[in-house]
Amino acid sequence: MMKYEGGRTPLKAHRLLCVIVPLMILLITAFTYQNMRRIYLQNLIYTKEADTDQADSIDDLLDYCSGSILMYADTVDAVGDITRYEKNSPFQSLFLVEKDGTLRYGNTVKDIRATDIITRGMQGKNGIMVDYNAIFSEGVSFVFYAPVYENGSLERVVVGVLAQAQFAKALDSKSFGSPSMTYLVSTKGQIISASNGGQEWIGKNLFLDYHREDTFLSTTLDGLNRKQITKEALSTVLYNGGSFGYNYRRDGVSESAYVKTLKHSDYALMRVFPESVTTAMKSSVNRSTITVAIAQIALFAVYLFFVILESRGQNTKLKKENETVHQILEAFYGIYYRFCVVDLMNDTYEYLEMGNLEQLGIPKRGRYTELCQQLSGLVNHNVADGDIWMKYNINELKVQLSPREPVMRREVYMQVDGGKWETVTFSGLNYSENTPQKMIFAIQDVTAEHERIVRLNQTLWEASQDANAANAAKSDFLSHMSHDIRTPLNGILGMTAIAKHYKNEPERVQNCIAKIQSSGEFLLGLVNEILDISKIESGKIVLEKQKVFICDLLEEVYDMIQVSARKKHQQLIRNDQTRHHWVIADFTRLKSILVNILSNAVKYTPENGTIECTVSEKRMDASGNAEFLFECKDNGIGMSEEFLATIFEPFSRADDKTVQSEQGTGLGLCIVKNMARLMGGDVTVSSKLGEGSTFRVYVSLAVCEDEDREESAQDEDGLEAEVKFRGLRCLLVDDNELNCEIAREILEMTEIGVEMAGNGREAVEMYENHPDGYYQIILMDVQMPVMNGYEATKAIRASKKQDSKSIPIIALTANAYAEDIRASIDAGMNEHLAKPIHIEELYRMMRKFIEQ
């Protein structure tokens, strides 16, 4: 690998001095020049503001004089009249000129027929003119004129003269305490008037005389740019009525001037910034610059002293920096293990790092075209980007490596060292006219990354296969559901048709009804299993926490299983080895787990077989939770090892005639295992084909203190026939007419009075419109339009009637989950009964609450 031998070396003090001193001089010069430009620009801006204000004053003066001369024209009719106005007028003199051109003023008579006043005034016009010929006053003066009418006929012209001295006083001004020269000029550049000190220029031309020897500078303002600073350009802008600012040099001194066009567009006001103020500003800047320069020189001297003082320590520091740069380059070489610089204009190359190419006979430097031919022989042309060395020749690289996209990456497979995947990065350098003059290419070994991508693609393919399998499973699920739902539906519809046909044969009708009920119960169980699977997969299932007496739980399970076991003459052995009999559990879920396991044992154990169920308590942790084991062992048909591997998957059923002949969905054990895991446990199974199976259900339950229980003395058999509620009244709330009809028939079997409401709001109104005690119980559906059952219950409980808190309200709904039961209780209901209606359970609940 190439070693880095470059790096930084300490800068010698005298070399640093040679660099810093000229740089400081350059900076000071630039600083001074920039400040001068800033001073000139500030002077122009100030001059513009002052000139604008003064121009407004001059405009006001000219407007006042023009208005006065018009007023005199309306009132004067003789020479005597004009002289009496003269004293209080703004003019030095007032004259009347007859229409024949005769000027009369006292004893003075002049013939001025040749002037513009007679020409324009006798044409009925008024205005202003400049008297350069001293006709009306000594020296140059402003003349205002207006026509005079008598009896509608133009007879003479009134003339007012504003002398030079009057104007000079109006033009006097100061800037920063120093006098500013101000000139009134015509648009042709003729200087008409000037402030005190500038009278020598009156009557002369601004460009031909005033600026004859002046040099114009580059700083301008408003109507000019740097390229326009000539006398001709200034004259043109002024003639066109423009306002502008400029700087000029006179006798070695720079001055600033601003020309503002007056409202009377034939004239403009030119104001010159005082040269003495500019000189003072420059001196201040120069002093500041010298001070800064001295400070910089002093700081540089101190800095140079410390540079010399610490040069040895700097050498050590720079060596460490060189080592760091070396380490960075070493790391860079760890990523790119070959580098080559190519001169695209001369077709040459030189490797900075070659890797193992020298061993293959490739020279370190030479012609790039020949290098491409050699590298082409080492590349597999049929994979990745193919033969990039011949494809991207010098001409092609000049096109591909544009300034907008100066980097290009390609991948090749090199047939060396057993095969290598390499990434080649081309980078354009030294661009001229959008074409790279040089190029560098770097080679990176990406074999490991390529293999990782191959493995990742394999993983993605497998994931795709899994997704396809999941879609197939969904289709299989729908297929199973279609079959398993249609089977009991076929039984229900078929038996219904048969019962209608044999309606006069009670025994056959009863047989059909029994089979319809069996199919309906199977269909209900199937729906419950599907909903349980959906809840489990979405993670939304909630376990109910309630006190459970283990013995009662087991007794109910055994009672349900015993009927089926007796039909097959099977022996059901029960073993209870628990120490604690009261636990906190979800009674319904735990019961469904045990019923599922035991019912499978009954199904798949032949007649006269044996089923042994053992309940034991294994251990108890410090938090008060005990591990319970429910073990079910049978000597039935058993299961193969292949089926045991998938037994807990949805719709998993053994491919056996005996199994297929039994009714089932293949969802039960999947639900059992997931429920057991939700209870902090698991389900295991061991089995041998033809010898039987053993299921073990482990659950973790919180134990609680044993409680005394009072045994119910009443025999529940025949409850349906014995229960009578004659003389009582029930409010039945449901929006479904068929459900209402079924519930009403079941209720009226007990001789109870039934009134019906179609939604929650109607139920609340019926309850409110009757006296206390009118209804003894309310059966409430949950999902209804207008107002649901929860809202209706809350409204009844919030009523001011005396029995609003005590009247029993039972939820009669298809919502059957634990969270649905909790929602009913939270809304204020006393109990929750799930549809389809279990008649004996309904009667039991009604008797319980009505007797209370």
Tab-separated table of C-alpha atoms in Angstrom, residues 27 47 160 213 236 464 502 515 550 580 588 616 705:
chain	number	residue	atom	x	y	z
A	27	LEU	CA	-6.019	45.928	2.899
A	47	THR	CA	-26.290	67.492	-0.953
A	160	GLY	CA	-41.854	92.609	-12.687
A	213	GLU	CA	-10.737	71.828	-16.788
A	236	THR	CA	-28.202	65.772	-22.060
A	464	SER	CA	-42.721	-12.820	-0.581
A	502	TYR	CA	-94.614	-32.964	8.283
A	515	LYS	CA	-81.635	-30.802	14.892
A	550	ILE	CA	-62.720	-23.754	40.916
A	580	HIS	CA	-56.739	-23.068	46.756
A	588	THR	CA	-65.956	-17.861	30.530
A	616	SER	CA	-53.449	-29.759	40.238
A	705	GLU	CA	-58.958	-16.352	50.373
